[in-house]
Amino acid sequence: MNMIFRRFFKQYRFTSKLMITYLLLTVVPMALLGYFSYVRYTGSIESQVGKYVPRILSQAGGNIDRKLDELQNLSELIYNSNEVVSILRRDSGPSLSQSRLRQDQYTVESYLSRTYLSGNYSDVLGVFVLSKNRVFQNAKRTYRDFDPGAFANVQDATDAYARGKMSIILPYDSSLRFEGNVPYLLIVKPIKDFDNRKSLGTMIIAVTLTFIQDVLAELAESDSGESWIMDGGGKIVYHTDPEQIGGRYPDARRFPVTYGSFKRTDAADGGLFSVSTSAFTGWMLVHRIPAKELTGPADRVRNATIAAFILFAAVTGAISVLLAWNFTRPLNQLRRLMADVQKGNFEVDMRIRSRDDEIGMLAHRFNSMVREIRELIREKYQIELRQKEAELYALQFQINPHFMYNTLETISMAVEEGEREQVVEMVFLLGRMLRFSLGNKRRIVAIAEELQHVEDFLRIQKFRFEDTLEYDVRTSVDTEKYGTPKFILRPIVENSIKYGLEHRQKVRIDIGIEQVERDGHQTGAIRFTVRDNGVGMNAAKLEQVRRILQDSPGTPRDSGFGLVNVHSRIAMKFGVPYGLSIDSEEGAGTVTVLEIPLLAMGVSE
């Protein structure tokens, strides 16, 4: 844990570390404390509401069940009139005259009006009696589309009806409509002749849903949520929004509970849901409180707390920034001066305000160090470094004048002979070499670029010397992935051509590039091998060349200037054991091996 903490902090400046420490010790704990307090508080509200609302729903459901039971018992009132019962017992066949039928109709419907549609039963909209192909009906409101045949299925197929219990038909299951489109439900119950044990018919009582609205009034007043009642299929029997009545709630079957509360986070239908299911009707009574309404007071407290917290963090943060700035200002000044020294400006001096504290001691040591470096540069290294940079600069941008003259002469001869394609290719190759030499300011280039430059040189020489020069290039390295210092191969190849063609009629040059392992170096190295079949060197000459390679950069140079410069550049940049080595045998040719560390492009540029 301590190692991870150190690695995390290592990448930041000291001022940033102080600010991060302040955040970790003050702002972050306070923010977490406020967040968890808010979550705990809102969770407590949801828990309390989740326990409280289902109990209210259960009580409301019980009241609705009792009201429905009371309404279904209204059918018993028809037995209070012996005259009505006698009419219902009477067969309505052809033996009855039309006047008798109309009188019976008037008698029954008058009784229905007096008994069910008076002020005692304000919830009843209308009463319908179906008996022996006769329909007796009366209602408080004008209605239409009453279809007696629609209730035949209820009489024939409903088990509850067969047992003398009520059936409930919802308005979306019936074509009956009352004036004003009043929401209602139909209570259907058989009328039995208990004396003769026969069926007298069916009573249908249309009841307005205002009694459900009255029962749910307590929930409607307690919050701004919505309540509804739906059957097992999700069809809405009642809804606080009248427009929803008769519709379908699509997720009814996915409710995780039939009694209790649960929370949903849907964007359009989220909130706290409380559910209670009636054992009497099988209906599900649901109440939903939107999340923003449920946590509204807590959100207001949270917003006020956040505002206070931001103000506190801003004030304390400003104080901490001021303290950190005063403390780190001398360190930043020292950092800038060190950056100037790194760029080569040693004419710097840091003002010391106090020698007693650690920063003053550090500034004093820094000034002393800069003075010593300045003296060393003036005495020993400055002239040599400038000379070395000039040599490298000259090497990087030079193209041998003899090579240029010879190439232009070859082009001129090809023009005279009408070899147009050869001229075009040579001009293209020469232009690419010039562009690589003069236009590319990087010191580290992809091996592929360096190799392309050497191959361009060899192809131009091939035009000049034709069959007297052969060459082959082999590589087992990803030349696009790895890099090399610029201009390290061409001086070696030039040497091989120059000394190989002086005494032989034909010379062959083989160039190989491979990745090798080195002891103590996990990443390995890149090895360039240039082999020629030239005249080679005797032992004395070979020893002389090797000694020149090992001498200091200031040693005077002869014709081997190119090789020595390549070796010096690599040795100065990468150190031991990298550089150039030569092995040669008189009459058998020369092998030049050049090794550099593995340089991934994008890292070493």
Coordinates of C-alpha atoms in Angstrom, one line a residue:
M1 CA 0.0 0.0 0.0
N2 CA 2.8 2.3 0.9
M3 CA 4.6 1.6 -2.4
I4 CA 1.4 2.3 -4.4
F5 CA 1.0 5.6 -2.5
R6 CA 4.5 6.6 -3.3
R7 CA 4.2 5.8 -7.0
F8 CA 0.9 7.8 -7.1
F9 CA 2.5 10.8 -5.6
K10 CA 5.8 10.6 -7.5
Q11 CA 4.2 12.0 -10.7
Y12 CA 3.0 15.3 -9.1
R13 CA 4.8 18.5 -8.2
F14 CA 5.2 19.5 -4.6
T15 CA 2.5 22.1 -4.7
S16 CA 0.1 19.6 -6.2
K17 CA 1.0 17.1 -3.5
L18 CA 0.1 19.6 -0.8
M19 CA -3.2 20.3 -2.5
I20 CA -3.9 16.6 -2.9
T21 CA -3.1 16.0 0.8
Y22 CA -5.5 18.8 1.7
L23 CA -8.2 17.3 -0.4
L24 CA -7.6 13.8 1.0
L25 CA -7.6 15.0 4.6
T26 CA -10.5 17.5 4.5
V27 CA -12.6 17.9 1.4
V28 CA -12.9 14.3 0.5
P29 CA -13.8 13.0 4.0
M30 CA -16.4 15.8 4.3
A31 CA -17.8 15.1 0.9
L32 CA -18.1 11.4 1.6
L33 CA -19.6 12.1 5.0
G34 CA -22.2 14.3 3.4
Y35 CA -22.9 11.9 0.7
F36 CA -23.4 8.9 2.9
S37 CA -25.5 11.0 5.3
Y38 CA -27.8 12.0 2.4
V39 CA -28.0 8.4 1.2
R40 CA -28.7 7.1 4.7
Y41 CA -31.3 9.8 5.3
T42 CA -33.1 9.2 2.0
G43 CA -32.9 5.5 2.6
S44 CA -34.5 5.9 6.0
I45 CA -37.3 8.0 4.4
E46 CA -37.9 5.3 1.8
S47 CA -37.9 2.6 4.4
Q48 CA -40.4 4.4 6.6
V49 CA -42.7 5.2 3.7
G50 CA -42.3 1.7 2.3
K51 CA -43.6 0.3 5.6
Y52 CA -46.3 3.0 6.2
V53 CA -48.0 3.2 2.8
P54 CA -48.7 -0.6 2.3
R55 CA -50.5 -0.6 5.7
I56 CA -52.7 2.3 4.5
L57 CA -53.2 0.6 1.2
S58 CA -54.3 -2.6 3.1
Q59 CA -56.7 -0.6 5.2
A60 CA -58.0 1.2 2.0
G61 CA -58.4 -2.2 0.3
G62 CA -60.3 -3.5 3.2
N63 CA -62.7 -0.6 3.1
I64 CA -63.2 -1.1 -0.7
D65 CA -63.9 -4.8 -0.1
R66 CA -66.4 -4.0 2.6
K67 CA -68.1 -1.4 0.3
L68 CA -68.3 -4.0 -2.5
D69 CA -69.7 -6.6 -0.1
E70 CA -72.3 -4.0 1.0
L71 CA -73.2 -3.2 -2.6
Q72 CA -73.6 -6.8 -3.5
N73 CA -76.0 -7.3 -0.6
L74 CA -78.2 -4.7 -2.2
S75 CA -79.6 -7.5 -4.4
E76 CA -81.2 -9.0 -1.3
L77 CA -83.6 -6.0 -1.1
I78 CA -85.5 -7.3 -4.0
Y79 CA -86.8 -10.1 -1.7
N80 CA -88.6 -7.5 0.4
S81 CA -91.3 -7.1 -2.2
N82 CA -93.4 -10.2 -2.6
E83 CA -95.1 -8.6 -5.6
V84 CA -91.8 -8.2 -7.4
V85 CA -90.8 -11.8 -6.6
S86 CA -94.1 -13.0 -7.9
I87 CA -93.6 -11.2 -11.2
L88 CA -90.1 -12.7 -11.5
R89 CA -91.5 -16.2 -10.9
R90 CA -94.2 -15.7 -13.5
D91 CA -93.4 -17.1 -16.9
S92 CA -93.4 -14.5 -19.7
G93 CA -94.8 -16.8 -22.3
P94 CA -97.6 -16.0 -24.9
S95 CA -100.3 -16.6 -22.2
L96 CA -99.5 -13.1 -20.8
S97 CA -101.2 -10.2 -22.4
Q98 CA -99.3 -7.1 -23.4
S99 CA -101.1 -5.0 -20.8
R100 CA -100.0 -7.5 -18.2
L101 CA -96.5 -7.4 -19.3
R102 CA -96.4 -3.5 -19.3
Q103 CA -97.9 -3.5 -15.8
D104 CA -95.3 -5.9 -14.5
Q105 CA -92.6 -3.8 -16.2
Y106 CA -93.9 -0.7 -14.4
T107 CA -94.2 -2.4 -11.0
V108 CA -90.7 -3.8 -11.0
E109 CA -89.0 -0.7 -12.4
S110 CA -90.8 1.5 -9.9
Y111 CA -89.6 -0.7 -7.1
L112 CA -86.1 -0.5 -8.4
S113 CA -86.3 3.2 -8.5
R114 CA -87.7 3.6 -5.0
T115 CA -85.3 1.0 -3.5
Y116 CA -82.0 1.5 -5.2
L117 CA -82.0 4.9 -6.8
S118 CA -83.1 6.9 -3.8
G119 CA -80.8 9.1 -1.7
N120 CA -79.8 6.2 0.5
Y121 CA -77.5 4.6 -2.1
S122 CA -75.7 7.5 -3.8
D123 CA -73.1 5.2 -5.4
V124 CA -75.7 3.3 -7.5
L125 CA -76.0 4.6 -11.0
G126 CA -78.5 2.1 -12.3
V127 CA -80.1 -1.3 -11.7
F128 CA -80.9 -3.9 -14.3
V129 CA -82.8 -7.2 -13.8
L130 CA -82.8 -9.9 -16.3
S131 CA -85.5 -12.6 -15.9
K132 CA -87.0 -15.1 -18.3
N133 CA -86.2 -13.0 -21.5
R134 CA -87.4 -9.8 -19.8
V135 CA -85.3 -6.8 -18.9
F136 CA -86.3 -4.5 -16.0
Q137 CA -84.1 -1.4 -15.8
N138 CA -83.8 2.0 -14.2
A139 CA -81.0 4.5 -13.8
K140 CA -80.2 7.9 -12.4
R141 CA -78.4 9.0 -15.6
T142 CA -79.2 8.6 -19.2
Y143 CA -77.4 5.5 -20.6
R144 CA -76.9 3.7 -23.9
D145 CA -75.7 0.5 -25.4
F146 CA -76.9 -1.8 -22.6
D147 CA -76.7 -5.3 -24.1
P148 CA -78.5 -8.0 -22.0
G149 CA -77.0 -10.8 -24.1
A150 CA -73.5 -9.8 -22.9
F151 CA -74.3 -11.2 -19.5
A152 CA -75.3 -14.7 -20.6
N153 CA -71.7 -15.8 -20.5
V154 CA -71.5 -14.6 -16.9
Q155 CA -74.5 -16.6 -15.9
D156 CA -73.3 -19.7 -17.7
A157 CA -69.6 -19.8 -17.1
T158 CA -68.8 -18.0 -13.8
D159 CA -68.3 -20.3 -10.9
A160 CA -68.8 -17.6 -8.4
Y161 CA -72.1 -16.8 -10.0
A162 CA -73.2 -20.4 -10.0
R163 CA -72.5 -20.5 -6.2
G164 CA -74.7 -17.4 -5.7
K165 CA -71.8 -15.0 -5.3
M166 CA -71.3 -11.8 -7.2
S167 CA -69.2 -11.2 -10.3
I168 CA -67.7 -7.8 -11.1
I169 CA -67.6 -6.5 -14.7
L170 CA -65.4 -3.6 -15.4
P171 CA -66.5 -0.8 -17.8
Y172 CA -64.0 -1.7 -20.5
D173 CA -65.7 -5.2 -20.6
S174 CA -69.1 -3.8 -21.2
S175 CA -70.6 -1.6 -24.0
L176 CA -72.8 0.2 -21.4
R177 CA -72.1 4.0 -21.2
F178 CA -73.7 6.6 -18.9
E179 CA -74.1 10.3 -19.6
G180 CA -70.9 12.2 -19.0
N181 CA -68.9 9.0 -19.4
V182 CA -69.0 8.4 -15.7
P183 CA -66.5 5.6 -14.6
Y184 CA -68.3 2.7 -13.1
L185 CA -68.3 -1.0 -12.5
L186 CA -71.1 -3.6 -12.7
I187 CA -71.9 -6.0 -9.8
V188 CA -73.6 -9.0 -11.2
K189 CA -75.4 -11.4 -8.8
P190 CA -78.0 -14.1 -9.3
I191 CA -81.5 -13.9 -7.9
K192 CA -82.5 -17.1 -6.4
D193 CA -86.0 -18.5 -5.5
F194 CA -85.2 -20.0 -2.2
D195 CA -88.6 -21.5 -1.8
N196 CA -88.7 -23.3 -5.1
R197 CA -84.9 -23.6 -5.4
K198 CA -85.0 -22.1 -8.9
S199 CA -83.3 -19.1 -10.5
L200 CA -85.3 -16.0 -10.9
G201 CA -82.8 -14.2 -13.0
T202 CA -79.8 -11.8 -12.6
M203 CA -79.4 -8.4 -11.0
I204 CA -76.9 -6.0 -12.4
I205 CA -76.0 -3.0 -10.3
A206 CA -74.0 -0.2 -11.9
V207 CA -71.9 1.5 -9.2
T208 CA -69.9 4.7 -9.7
L209 CA -66.2 4.6 -8.6
T210 CA -66.5 7.7 -6.3
F211 CA -66.5 5.4 -3.3
I212 CA -62.9 4.3 -4.3
Q213 CA -61.9 7.9 -4.6
D214 CA -63.3 8.6 -1.1
V215 CA -61.4 5.7 0.3
L216 CA -58.1 6.8 -1.3
A217 CA -58.6 10.4 -0.3
E218 CA -56.1 10.0 2.6
L219 CA -53.3 9.0 0.3
A220 CA -54.1 11.7 -2.2
E221 CA -53.8 14.4 0.6
S222 CA -50.6 13.0 2.1
D223 CA -48.4 13.4 -1.0
S224 CA -48.4 14.2 -4.7
G225 CA -48.1 10.6 -5.8
E226 CA -50.6 8.6 -7.8
S227 CA -52.8 5.7 -6.9
W228 CA -54.6 3.1 -9.0
I229 CA -56.4 -0.2 -8.8
M230 CA -55.8 -2.9 -11.5
D231 CA -56.8 -6.5 -12.0
G232 CA -54.5 -9.4 -12.4
G233 CA -54.0 -8.7 -16.1
G234 CA -52.9 -5.1 -15.5
K235 CA -56.2 -3.5 -16.6
I236 CA -56.8 -0.3 -14.6
V237 CA -60.1 -0.3 -12.7
Y238 CA -59.5 3.0 -11.0
H239 CA -56.9 5.7 -11.3
T240 CA -56.5 9.1 -9.7
D241 CA -56.0 10.3 -13.3
P242 CA -59.4 9.6 -14.9
E243 CA -57.8 9.4 -18.3
Q244 CA -56.0 6.2 -17.2
I245 CA -59.1 4.3 -16.3
G246 CA -59.7 1.4 -18.7
G247 CA -56.1 1.4 -19.8
R248 CA -53.5 -1.2 -19.1
Y249 CA -50.4 -1.0 -16.9
P250 CA -47.8 -2.9 -18.9
D251 CA -45.4 -3.9 -16.1
A252 CA -48.1 -5.3 -13.7
R253 CA -46.8 -8.9 -14.0
R254 CA -43.3 -7.8 -13.2
F255 CA -44.0 -6.4 -9.8
P256 CA -41.7 -8.2 -7.4
V257 CA -44.2 -8.2 -4.5
T258 CA -48.0 -8.4 -4.1
Y259 CA -47.7 -6.7 -0.7
G260 CA -45.0 -4.3 0.4
S261 CA -42.9 -1.7 -1.3
F262 CA -40.1 -1.6 -3.9
K263 CA -38.1 1.0 -5.8
R264 CA -37.7 1.5 -9.5
T265 CA -35.3 3.9 -11.2
D266 CA -36.9 4.2 -14.6
A267 CA -36.6 7.6 -16.1
A268 CA -40.3 7.9 -16.9
D269 CA -41.9 5.7 -14.3
G270 CA -39.4 5.7 -11.4
G271 CA -40.2 6.1 -7.7
L272 CA -41.3 4.2 -4.7
F273 CA -44.1 1.7 -5.4
S274 CA -46.3 0.4 -2.6
V275 CA -48.6 -2.6 -3.3
S276 CA -51.5 -4.3 -1.5
T277 CA -53.6 -7.1 -3.1
S278 CA -57.2 -7.8 -2.2
A279 CA -58.1 -11.3 -1.3
F280 CA -61.8 -10.5 -1.9
T281 CA -61.5 -9.3 -5.5
G282 CA -57.9 -10.1 -6.5
W283 CA -57.4 -6.5 -7.4
M284 CA -54.0 -4.9 -6.8
L285 CA -54.0 -1.5 -5.1
V286 CA -50.9 0.5 -6.1
H287 CA -49.5 3.8 -4.9
R288 CA -46.4 5.4 -6.6
I289 CA -44.5 8.3 -5.1
P290 CA -42.0 10.0 -7.6
A291 CA -38.4 9.9 -6.3
K292 CA -38.2 13.7 -6.4
E293 CA -41.3 14.1 -4.3
L294 CA -40.1 11.4 -1.9
T295 CA -36.8 13.0 -1.2
G296 CA -37.8 16.6 -1.9
P297 CA -37.1 17.9 1.7
A298 CA -33.8 15.9 1.8
D299 CA -32.8 17.3 -1.6
R300 CA -33.3 20.9 -0.4
V301 CA -31.2 20.2 2.7
R302 CA -28.6 18.5 0.4
N303 CA -28.5 21.5 -1.9
A304 CA -28.0 23.9 1.0
T305 CA -25.3 21.6 2.4
I306 CA -23.5 21.4 -0.9
A307 CA -23.6 25.2 -1.3
A308 CA -22.1 25.6 2.2
F309 CA -19.6 22.9 1.5
I310 CA -18.5 24.5 -1.7
L311 CA -18.1 27.8 0.1
F312 CA -16.1 26.2 2.9
A313 CA -13.9 24.2 0.4
A314 CA -13.3 27.4 -1.6
V315 CA -12.2 29.4 1.4
T316 CA -10.0 26.7 3.0
G317 CA -8.7 25.8 -0.5
A318 CA -7.6 29.4 -1.1
I319 CA -5.9 29.5 2.3
S320 CA -4.1 26.2 1.5
V321 CA -3.1 27.4 -2.0
L322 CA -1.6 30.6 -0.4
L323 CA 0.3 28.6 2.2
A324 CA 1.5 26.1 -0.4
W325 CA 2.5 28.9 -2.8
N326 CA 4.6 30.7 -0.1
F327 CA 6.2 27.5 0.8
T328 CA 7.0 26.2 -2.7
R329 CA 7.8 29.5 -4.4
P330 CA 11.5 29.2 -3.6
L331 CA 11.5 25.6 -4.8
N332 CA 9.8 26.6 -8.1
Q333 CA 12.4 29.3 -8.5
L334 CA 15.1 26.7 -7.9
R335 CA 13.4 24.4 -10.5
R336 CA 13.4 27.2 -13.1
L337 CA 17.1 27.9 -12.5
M338 CA 17.9 24.2 -12.8
A339 CA 16.0 24.1 -16.1
D340 CA 18.1 27.0 -17.3
V341 CA 21.3 25.2 -16.3
Q342 CA 20.0 22.1 -18.1
K343 CA 19.7 24.1 -21.2
G344 CA 23.3 25.3 -20.9
N345 CA 22.8 28.6 -19.1
F346 CA 25.2 28.6 -16.2
E347 CA 25.0 32.3 -15.5
V348 CA 22.3 31.9 -12.9
D349 CA 22.2 32.7 -9.2
M350 CA 19.5 32.1 -6.6
R351 CA 18.9 34.7 -4.0
I352 CA 19.1 33.4 -0.5
R353 CA 16.7 34.9 1.9
S354 CA 17.7 32.8 4.9
R355 CA 20.5 30.4 5.4
D356 CA 19.0 28.8 8.5
D357 CA 16.2 26.8 6.9
E358 CA 16.4 23.8 4.5
I359 CA 15.5 25.9 1.5
G360 CA 18.3 28.4 2.2
M361 CA 20.8 25.6 2.6
L362 CA 19.7 24.1 -0.7
A363 CA 20.0 27.4 -2.5
H364 CA 23.5 27.9 -1.1
R365 CA 24.6 24.4 -2.3
F366 CA 23.0 25.0 -5.7
N367 CA 24.8 28.3 -6.2
S368 CA 28.1 26.6 -5.3
M369 CA 27.5 23.7 -7.7
V370 CA 26.7 26.0 -10.6
R371 CA 29.9 28.0 -10.0
E372 CA 32.0 24.9 -10.0
I373 CA 30.4 23.6 -13.2
R374 CA 30.9 27.0 -14.8
E375 CA 34.6 26.9 -14.0
L376 CA 35.0 23.3 -15.3
I377 CA 33.3 24.2 -18.6
R378 CA 35.5 27.2 -19.0
E379 CA 38.7 25.3 -18.3
K380 CA 38.3 22.0 -20.1
Y381 CA 35.0 21.0 -21.8
Q382 CA 33.5 23.9 -23.5
I383 CA 36.0 24.1 -26.5
E384 CA 35.9 20.3 -27.0
L385 CA 32.1 20.1 -26.8
R386 CA 31.7 22.9 -29.4
Q387 CA 34.3 21.2 -31.7
K388 CA 32.4 17.9 -31.4
E389 CA 29.0 19.4 -32.1
A390 CA 30.5 21.1 -35.2
E391 CA 31.9 17.8 -36.4
L392 CA 28.6 16.0 -35.9
Y393 CA 26.7 18.8 -37.6
A394 CA 29.1 18.8 -40.5
L395 CA 28.8 15.0 -40.8
Q396 CA 25.0 15.0 -40.6
F397 CA 24.6 17.4 -43.4
Q398 CA 27.5 16.7 -45.7
I399 CA 27.3 14.8 -48.9
N400 CA 30.7 13.9 -50.4
P401 CA 31.4 16.3 -53.2
H402 CA 33.1 13.6 -55.3
F403 CA 29.9 11.4 -54.9
M404 CA 27.8 14.4 -56.1
Y405 CA 30.2 15.0 -59.1
N406 CA 30.3 11.4 -60.1
T407 CA 26.5 11.0 -59.8
L408 CA 25.8 14.1 -61.9
E409 CA 28.4 12.9 -64.5
T410 CA 26.6 9.5 -64.6
I411 CA 23.3 11.3 -65.1
S412 CA 24.7 13.4 -67.8
M413 CA 26.1 10.4 -69.7
A414 CA 22.7 8.6 -69.3
V415 CA 21.0 11.7 -70.8
E416 CA 23.3 11.7 -73.8
E417 CA 22.6 8.0 -74.3
G418 CA 18.9 8.5 -74.1
E419 CA 18.4 6.3 -71.1
R420 CA 15.4 8.3 -69.8
E421 CA 14.2 5.8 -67.2
Q422 CA 17.6 5.5 -65.7
V423 CA 17.9 9.3 -65.5
V424 CA 14.5 9.6 -63.8
E425 CA 15.3 6.9 -61.2
M426 CA 18.8 8.4 -60.4
V427 CA 17.4 11.9 -60.0
F428 CA 14.7 10.5 -57.8
L429 CA 17.2 8.6 -55.6
L430 CA 19.5 11.6 -55.4
G431 CA 16.6 13.9 -54.4
R432 CA 15.5 11.5 -51.7
M433 CA 19.1 11.3 -50.3
L434 CA 19.3 15.1 -50.2
R435 CA 15.9 15.3 -48.5
F436 CA 17.0 12.8 -45.9
S437 CA 20.3 14.6 -45.4
L438 CA 19.1 18.2 -45.3
G439 CA 15.5 18.1 -44.4
N440 CA 15.3 15.7 -41.4
K441 CA 16.6 17.4 -38.2
R442 CA 16.1 14.4 -35.9
R443 CA 19.1 12.6 -34.6
I444 CA 17.3 9.4 -34.0
V445 CA 15.5 8.0 -37.1
A446 CA 13.7 4.7 -37.8
I447 CA 16.1 1.9 -39.0
A448 CA 13.9 1.7 -42.1
E449 CA 14.8 5.4 -42.9
E450 CA 18.5 4.8 -42.4
L451 CA 18.4 1.6 -44.4
Q452 CA 16.5 3.4 -47.2
H453 CA 19.2 6.1 -47.4
V454 CA 22.0 3.5 -47.7
E455 CA 20.1 1.5 -50.3
D456 CA 19.5 4.7 -52.3
F457 CA 23.3 5.3 -52.2
L458 CA 24.1 1.8 -53.3
R459 CA 21.6 1.9 -56.1
I460 CA 23.2 5.1 -57.4
Q461 CA 26.6 3.5 -57.2
K462 CA 25.2 0.4 -59.0
F463 CA 24.3 2.7 -61.9
R464 CA 27.8 4.0 -61.9
F465 CA 29.8 0.8 -61.5
E466 CA 27.2 -1.6 -63.0
D467 CA 28.3 -5.3 -62.6
T468 CA 31.5 -4.5 -60.6
L469 CA 29.3 -3.8 -57.5
E470 CA 26.9 -6.2 -55.9
Y471 CA 25.1 -5.8 -52.6
D472 CA 22.6 -7.6 -50.4
V473 CA 20.6 -6.4 -47.4
R474 CA 19.0 -8.7 -44.9
T475 CA 17.2 -7.8 -41.7
S476 CA 15.3 -9.8 -39.0
V477 CA 14.3 -6.7 -37.1
D478 CA 11.1 -4.6 -37.3
T479 CA 12.8 -1.6 -38.9
E480 CA 9.8 0.6 -38.5
K481 CA 9.5 -0.1 -34.7
Y482 CA 13.1 0.5 -33.7
G483 CA 15.4 3.5 -34.3
T484 CA 19.1 4.3 -34.8
P485 CA 21.3 7.4 -34.8
K486 CA 21.3 9.1 -38.2
F487 CA 24.2 8.5 -40.7
I488 CA 25.9 5.5 -39.1
L489 CA 25.7 3.1 -42.0
R490 CA 26.7 5.1 -45.1
P491 CA 30.3 6.0 -43.9
I492 CA 30.9 2.2 -43.4
V493 CA 29.5 1.3 -46.8
E494 CA 31.4 4.1 -48.5
N495 CA 34.7 2.7 -47.0
S496 CA 33.9 -0.7 -48.3
I497 CA 33.3 0.5 -51.8
K498 CA 36.2 2.9 -51.9
Y499 CA 38.9 0.4 -50.7
G500 CA 37.2 -2.6 -52.3
L501 CA 37.2 -1.2 -55.9
E502 CA 40.8 0.2 -55.7
H503 CA 42.4 -3.3 -56.1
R504 CA 39.6 -5.6 -57.3
Q505 CA 37.6 -5.7 -60.4
K506 CA 34.4 -6.7 -58.5
V507 CA 33.3 -6.1 -55.0
R508 CA 30.3 -7.5 -53.0
I509 CA 28.8 -5.9 -49.9
D510 CA 26.5 -7.7 -47.5
I511 CA 24.5 -5.8 -44.9
G512 CA 22.8 -7.6 -42.0
I513 CA 20.6 -6.2 -39.2
E514 CA 19.6 -8.4 -36.2
Q515 CA 18.6 -8.1 -32.6
V516 CA 21.0 -9.7 -30.1
E517 CA 21.1 -10.2 -26.4
R518 CA 23.7 -8.6 -24.1
D519 CA 24.7 -9.6 -20.6
G520 CA 23.2 -7.2 -18.1
H521 CA 20.9 -5.6 -20.6
Q522 CA 17.3 -6.9 -20.6
T523 CA 16.2 -5.1 -23.7
G524 CA 19.1 -6.4 -25.9
A525 CA 20.8 -4.5 -28.7
I526 CA 20.7 -4.0 -32.5
R527 CA 23.7 -5.3 -34.4
F528 CA 24.6 -3.9 -37.9
T529 CA 27.1 -6.0 -39.8
V530 CA 28.7 -4.7 -43.0
R531 CA 30.8 -7.4 -44.8
D532 CA 32.8 -6.8 -48.0
N533 CA 35.1 -9.0 -50.1
G534 CA 37.7 -6.3 -50.6
V535 CA 41.5 -6.5 -50.2
G536 CA 41.2 -6.3 -46.4
M537 CA 44.0 -5.2 -44.0
N538 CA 47.1 -6.8 -42.6
A539 CA 47.5 -7.2 -38.8
A540 CA 49.5 -4.0 -38.4
K541 CA 47.0 -1.8 -40.3
L542 CA 44.1 -3.4 -38.4
E543 CA 45.7 -2.7 -35.0
Q544 CA 46.3 0.9 -36.0
V545 CA 42.6 1.3 -37.0
R546 CA 41.4 -0.2 -33.8
R547 CA 43.7 2.1 -31.8
I548 CA 42.3 5.1 -33.6
L549 CA 38.8 4.1 -32.7
Q550 CA 39.7 3.9 -29.0
D551 CA 41.5 7.3 -28.9
S552 CA 39.7 10.4 -27.6
P553 CA 37.5 12.5 -29.9
G554 CA 40.2 15.2 -30.2
T555 CA 42.7 12.8 -32.0
P556 CA 43.6 14.0 -35.5
R557 CA 41.9 12.0 -38.1
D558 CA 43.0 10.7 -41.5
S559 CA 40.9 9.0 -44.2
G560 CA 39.1 7.0 -41.6
F561 CA 37.3 10.1 -40.3
G562 CA 33.9 8.7 -41.1
L563 CA 34.3 5.5 -39.2
V564 CA 35.9 7.2 -36.2
N565 CA 33.1 9.8 -36.1
V566 CA 30.4 7.1 -36.1
H567 CA 32.1 5.2 -33.3
S568 CA 32.6 8.4 -31.3
R569 CA 29.0 9.5 -31.6
I570 CA 27.7 6.1 -30.5
A571 CA 30.2 5.7 -27.6
M572 CA 29.5 9.3 -26.3
K573 CA 25.7 8.8 -26.5
F574 CA 25.3 5.3 -25.2
G575 CA 28.6 4.4 -23.6
V576 CA 30.3 1.0 -23.2
P577 CA 29.8 -1.6 -24.7
Y578 CA 28.2 0.0 -27.7
G579 CA 30.1 1.3 -30.7
L580 CA 32.0 0.1 -33.8
S581 CA 34.4 -2.8 -34.2
I582 CA 36.4 -4.0 -37.2
D583 CA 37.8 -7.4 -38.1
S584 CA 39.8 -7.8 -41.3
E585 CA 42.1 -10.2 -43.1
E586 CA 44.4 -9.3 -45.9
G587 CA 43.0 -10.6 -49.2
A588 CA 39.8 -11.8 -47.6
G589 CA 37.8 -8.7 -47.0
T590 CA 36.6 -6.7 -43.9
V591 CA 33.8 -7.1 -41.5
T592 CA 32.5 -4.0 -39.6
V593 CA 30.1 -4.6 -36.7
L594 CA 28.2 -1.8 -35.2
E595 CA 26.0 -2.2 -32.1
I596 CA 23.5 0.2 -30.5
P597 CA 20.9 -0.3 -27.8
L598 CA 17.3 -1.2 -28.6
L599 CA 15.6 2.1 -29.3
A600 CA 11.9 2.0 -29.6
M601 CA 10.6 4.7 -31.9
G602 CA 8.5 7.4 -30.1
V603 CA 10.5 6.9 -26.9
S604 CA 14.1 7.7 -28.0
E605 CA 13.4 10.4 -30.5

